């Protein structure tokens, strides 16, 4: 071994990861989110209790009875049990809806950006049309027309949220398709399909990953809003449903609405801290802002 | 502003609205079940006579394309159908409810832009100062709080613990015979909590956005020139810089309008505000589809109008755009 310095270039992903690792708020987001996910997945192993069963007097305040640390709701159901079971559907729908959003948005956005011309024109008009519909209202209509289940809800949220992703993907494609490595790929005879999926899309990924993270946050808020209104799956306990069910009694008892709301807030907060961290990691130049 | 630009913009808006009408039609047709029952409302328990009159009115026995024509024709003539729950034409039902929604949405929009931009400008003065940190944290929190939950927390805090503001409705019943001034004050009093609830999310976003936008502008040459000629800091910030930083804020304000209406829907439900959102929610629970479709139509129309106004104000704010189409 000589003492020549090692000039090997670092991969952009690795560099982004090093940036992310030093970002304290983003790491805090990872820790909070991991905790919440683990609690909703495995919490019931450590804390037994049926969220649907009436187990105690209604409106037992938190911290009074040791068996029910966060108290009970208007029917006398255990709030801790509700929180642990209610997170699963919220998180699952959030993730599924974000996935559907990304698939629709990336597909339409990349086609519009890559092909341009009438394809772009048509797809962008469709995108504008969907942006005119107030998202929550449209999602409410879809969910009611096609009977609420976790899948319809995820699908409805996906159908109303893809336009932003499509626009972002299109903008990235417009920018990247002019770059030299795309011309080079074309010169060696790569077909359009290959250029879209293997050449441009991987390079458009950083902003799309950030946007996907934020989409998860928005989707979770959407799901919470729908179940708050009582439009979620009525047979599944969820954080939004807990708030909706208890909202008529807020002047008697603050805790049955406060804790599920805090849970939603913390989840989305953690997700957006991670999103901001990823954004900083992928765009070191923006960090000053 | 060229009138051809305006004409084209309005024309395109009308095309979008036609799209919404077609979508409404398709949604009712795609829903599982007999469309006549869907239109009559599944909970309404419509009689066979009623169903027959609906089939007649919407031409449900005719081919799909003819039905679409009939539907579009009806909407064009201002006939959005009949709400079988309220026993009233949908159009007049919405006419009663659209005012409160517009009041709520516009107030929230103004509040969030004014306060948000002000916070953002203050924060941009010192990019690493306390205020900047506050704006960033506040923006992240504002993004993450469910709006209906904020509303409930504000009710608990300011209507129950410290009873400063009414928790629901838009007017006090006991003031029915009062004069206009007292009534206006009463509505304003009722408006405080819902408007702030709705404003908080967007306020945070405007603060963050205007901070970023200001930072970019503050680095430019003309700001240095303004400072060099001895302009007061306040003039530099609010006159020279903010004017140029306003464009992205305007863009977002326009784009945000649809979300604002979605938010208003939840806020109206929480505060029992007698607007379109509350109407939509009630109608959805009753499966009163003509009303739901009417609300979807008018809410989309509000977004279209807001977008056109944004485009116009964009041209007003940026003279460079005026010549172009």
Tab-separated table of N, CA and C in Angstrom, chain A residues 42-104:
chain	number	residue	atom	x	y	z
A	42	UNK	N	-46.843	-4.755	16.820
A	42	UNK	CA	-46.619	-5.750	17.876
A	42	UNK	C	-47.144	-5.317	19.241
A	43	UNK	N	-47.702	-4.092	19.321
A	43	UNK	CA	-48.129	-3.569	20.609
A	43	UNK	C	-49.086	-4.490	21.341
A	44	UNK	N	-49.994	-5.119	20.588
A	44	UNK	CA	-51.017	-5.926	21.230
A	44	UNK	C	-50.454	-7.187	21.870
A	45	UNK	N	-49.194	-7.546	21.513
A	45	UNK	CA	-48.571	-8.698	22.184
A	45	UNK	C	-48.243	-8.369	23.632
A	46	UNK	N	-47.908	-7.087	23.843
A	46	UNK	CA	-47.490	-6.699	25.195
A	46	UNK	C	-48.628	-6.108	25.998
A	47	UNK	N	-49.598	-5.575	25.274
A	47	UNK	CA	-50.709	-4.921	25.962
A	47	UNK	C	-51.974	-5.591	25.467
A	48	UNK	N	-52.509	-6.495	26.272
A	48	UNK	CA	-53.695	-7.188	25.790
A	48	UNK	C	-54.912	-6.352	26.143
A	49	UNK	N	-55.874	-6.371	25.303
A	49	UNK	CA	-57.077	-5.583	25.523
A	49	UNK	C	-57.796	-5.466	24.208
A	50	UNK	N	-59.108	-5.583	24.246
A	50	UNK	CA	-59.891	-5.501	23.023
A	50	UNK	C	-60.385	-4.068	22.862
A	51	UNK	N	-60.052	-3.420	21.741
A	51	UNK	CA	-60.455	-2.024	21.571
A	51	UNK	C	-61.959	-1.863	21.412
A	52	UNK	N	-62.663	-2.951	21.086
A	52	UNK	CA	-64.100	-2.836	20.835
A	52	UNK	C	-64.930	-3.129	22.086
A	53	UNK	N	-64.291	-3.713	23.098
A	53	UNK	CA	-65.042	-4.125	24.279
A	53	UNK	C	-65.224	-3.004	25.284
A	54	UNK	N	-66.393	-2.939	25.855
A	54	UNK	CA	-66.622	-2.004	26.952
A	54	UNK	C	-66.047	-2.654	28.211
A	55	UNK	N	-65.016	-2.010	28.793
A	55	UNK	CA	-64.324	-2.668	29.899
A	55	UNK	C	-64.412	-1.893	31.205
A	56	UNK	N	-64.871	-0.668	31.167
A	56	UNK	CA	-64.813	0.168	32.361
A	56	UNK	C	-65.890	1.236	32.257
A	57	UNK	N	-66.010	2.077	33.271
A	57	UNK	CA	-66.970	3.174	33.202
A	57	UNK	C	-66.578	4.124	32.071
A	58	UNK	N	-67.560	4.750	31.405
A	58	UNK	CA	-67.219	5.695	30.354
A	58	UNK	C	-66.472	6.913	30.910
A	59	UNK	N	-65.645	7.506	30.025
A	59	UNK	CA	-64.952	8.760	30.341
A	59	UNK	C	-64.129	8.697	31.621
A	60	UNK	N	-63.432	7.592	31.817
A	60	UNK	CA	-62.468	7.502	32.905
A	60	UNK	C	-61.250	8.338	32.500
A	61	UNK	N	-60.866	9.341	33.312
A	61	UNK	CA	-59.745	10.202	32.907
A	61	UNK	C	-58.430	9.426	32.884
A	62	UNK	N	-57.462	9.906	32.101
A	62	UNK	CA	-56.166	9.214	32.042
A	62	UNK	C	-55.438	9.314	33.379
A	63	UNK	N	-54.644	8.312	33.680
A	63	UNK	CA	-53.777	8.345	34.857
A	63	UNK	C	-54.482	8.088	36.165
A	64	UNK	N	-55.740	7.686	36.141
A	64	UNK	CA	-56.451	7.433	37.390
A	64	UNK	C	-56.444	5.939	37.712
A	65	UNK	N	-56.879	5.143	36.754
A	65	UNK	CA	-56.886	3.699	36.955
A	65	UNK	C	-55.675	3.098	36.255
A	66	UNK	N	-54.800	2.387	36.983
A	66	UNK	CA	-53.573	1.873	36.380
A	66	UNK	C	-53.821	0.923	35.208
A	67	UNK	N	-54.956	0.207	35.204
A	67	UNK	CA	-55.188	-0.722	34.086
A	67	UNK	C	-55.433	0.024	32.780
A	68	UNK	N	-55.935	1.248	32.890
A	68	UNK	CA	-56.255	2.002	31.674
A	68	UNK	C	-55.519	3.335	31.714
A	69	UNK	N	-54.220	3.304	31.366
A	69	UNK	CA	-53.367	4.486	31.567
A	69	UNK	C	-53.879	5.739	30.856
A	70	UNK	N	-54.519	5.588	29.697
A	70	UNK	CA	-54.998	6.783	28.987
A	70	UNK	C	-56.505	6.979	29.153
A	71	UNK	N	-57.110	6.196	30.044
A	71	UNK	CA	-58.537	6.374	30.290
A	71	UNK	C	-59.409	5.603	29.307
A	72	UNK	N	-60.703	5.928	29.339
A	72	UNK	CA	-61.655	5.239	28.467
A	72	UNK	C	-62.461	6.254	27.671
A	73	UNK	N	-63.153	5.776	26.638
A	73	UNK	CA	-63.917	6.681	25.777
A	73	UNK	C	-65.373	6.771	26.233
A	74	UNK	N	-66.233	7.287	25.363
A	74	UNK	CA	-67.604	7.557	25.782
A	74	UNK	C	-68.415	6.299	26.081
A	75	UNK	N	-67.930	5.150	25.575
A	75	UNK	CA	-68.632	3.907	25.873
A	75	UNK	C	-67.965	3.135	27.002
A	76	UNK	N	-66.762	3.602	27.409
A	76	UNK	CA	-66.014	2.859	28.400
A	76	UNK	C	-65.060	1.860	27.766
A	77	UNK	N	-64.562	2.190	26.544
A	77	UNK	CA	-63.585	1.318	25.892
A	77	UNK	C	-62.182	1.838	26.166
A	78	UNK	N	-61.240	0.916	26.252
A	78	UNK	CA	-59.863	1.253	26.609
A	78	UNK	C	-59.179	2.024	25.472
A	79	UNK	N	-58.662	3.221	25.789
A	79	UNK	CA	-58.063	4.053	24.734
A	79	UNK	C	-56.719	3.523	24.261
A	80	UNK	N	-55.923	2.943	25.183
A	80	UNK	CA	-54.615	2.426	24.756
A	80	UNK	C	-54.819	1.310	23.741
A	81	UNK	N	-55.757	0.416	24.028
A	81	UNK	CA	-56.040	-0.670	23.091
A	81	UNK	C	-56.486	-0.103	21.745
A	82	UNK	N	-57.330	0.936	21.793
A	82	UNK	CA	-57.790	1.570	20.566
A	82	UNK	C	-56.638	2.158	19.765
A	83	UNK	N	-55.722	2.860	20.468
A	83	UNK	CA	-54.586	3.478	19.783
A	83	UNK	C	-53.704	2.429	19.119
A	84	UNK	N	-53.457	1.307	19.840
A	84	UNK	CA	-52.554	0.288	19.301
A	84	UNK	C	-53.159	-0.413	18.089
A	85	UNK	N	-54.483	-0.674	18.120
A	85	UNK	CA	-55.105	-1.349	16.973
A	85	UNK	C	-55.444	-0.362	15.863
A	86	UNK	N	-55.771	0.877	16.257
A	86	UNK	CA	-56.245	1.852	15.277
A	86	UNK	C	-55.163	2.368	14.349
A	87	UNK	N	-53.897	2.184	14.719
A	87	UNK	CA	-52.830	2.700	13.865
A	87	UNK	C	-52.629	1.872	12.621
A	88	UNK	N	-52.867	0.568	12.734
A	88	UNK	CA	-52.610	-0.342	11.609
A	88	UNK	C	-53.310	0.079	10.329
A	89	UNK	N	-54.658	0.197	10.356
A	89	UNK	CA	-55.377	0.585	9.145
A	89	UNK	C	-54.912	1.926	8.599
A	90	UNK	N	-54.704	2.910	9.508
A	90	UNK	CA	-54.267	4.230	9.070
A	90	UNK	C	-52.949	4.133	8.304
A	91	UNK	N	-51.980	3.426	8.893
A	91	UNK	CA	-50.669	3.318	8.250
A	91	UNK	C	-50.754	2.515	6.958
A	92	UNK	N	-51.534	1.423	6.987
A	92	UNK	CA	-51.632	0.577	5.803
A	92	UNK	C	-52.268	1.338	4.651
A	93	UNK	N	-53.385	2.022	4.950
A	93	UNK	CA	-54.046	2.784	3.898
A	93	UNK	C	-53.125	3.899	3.401
A	94	UNK	N	-52.430	4.567	4.338
A	94	UNK	CA	-51.504	5.619	3.940
A	94	UNK	C	-50.459	5.100	2.972
A	95	UNK	N	-49.850	3.970	3.309
A	95	UNK	CA	-48.791	3.423	2.457
A	95	UNK	C	-49.358	2.964	1.116
A	96	UNK	N	-50.494	2.259	1.151
A	96	UNK	CA	-51.074	1.760	-0.099
A	96	UNK	C	-51.486	2.914	-1.001
A	97	UNK	N	-52.119	3.944	-0.389
A	97	UNK	CA	-52.564	5.090	-1.179
A	97	UNK	C	-51.372	5.814	-1.797
A	98	UNK	N	-50.291	5.946	-1.020
A	98	UNK	CA	-49.107	6.620	-1.560
A	98	UNK	C	-48.542	5.806	-2.717
A	99	UNK	N	-48.546	4.474	-2.592
A	99	UNK	CA	-48.033	3.622	-3.668
A	99	UNK	C	-48.877	3.806	-4.929
A	100	UNK	N	-50.216	3.806	-4.765
A	100	UNK	CA	-51.096	3.983	-5.933
A	100	UNK	C	-50.851	5.353	-6.571
A	101	UNK	N	-50.745	6.390	-5.705
A	101	UNK	CA	-50.464	7.739	-6.203
A	101	UNK	C	-49.192	7.767	-7.035
A	102	UNK	N	-48.135	7.145	-6.498
A	102	UNK	CA	-46.847	7.187	-7.191
A	102	UNK	C	-46.928	6.436	-8.525
A	103	UNK	N	-47.598	5.277	-8.532
A	103	UNK	CA	-47.667	4.489	-9.773
A	103	UNK	C	-48.405	5.285	-10.862
A	104	UNK	N	-49.593	5.833	-10.513
A	104	UNK	CA	-50.341	6.602	-11.519
A	104	UNK	C	-49.539	7.837	-11.931
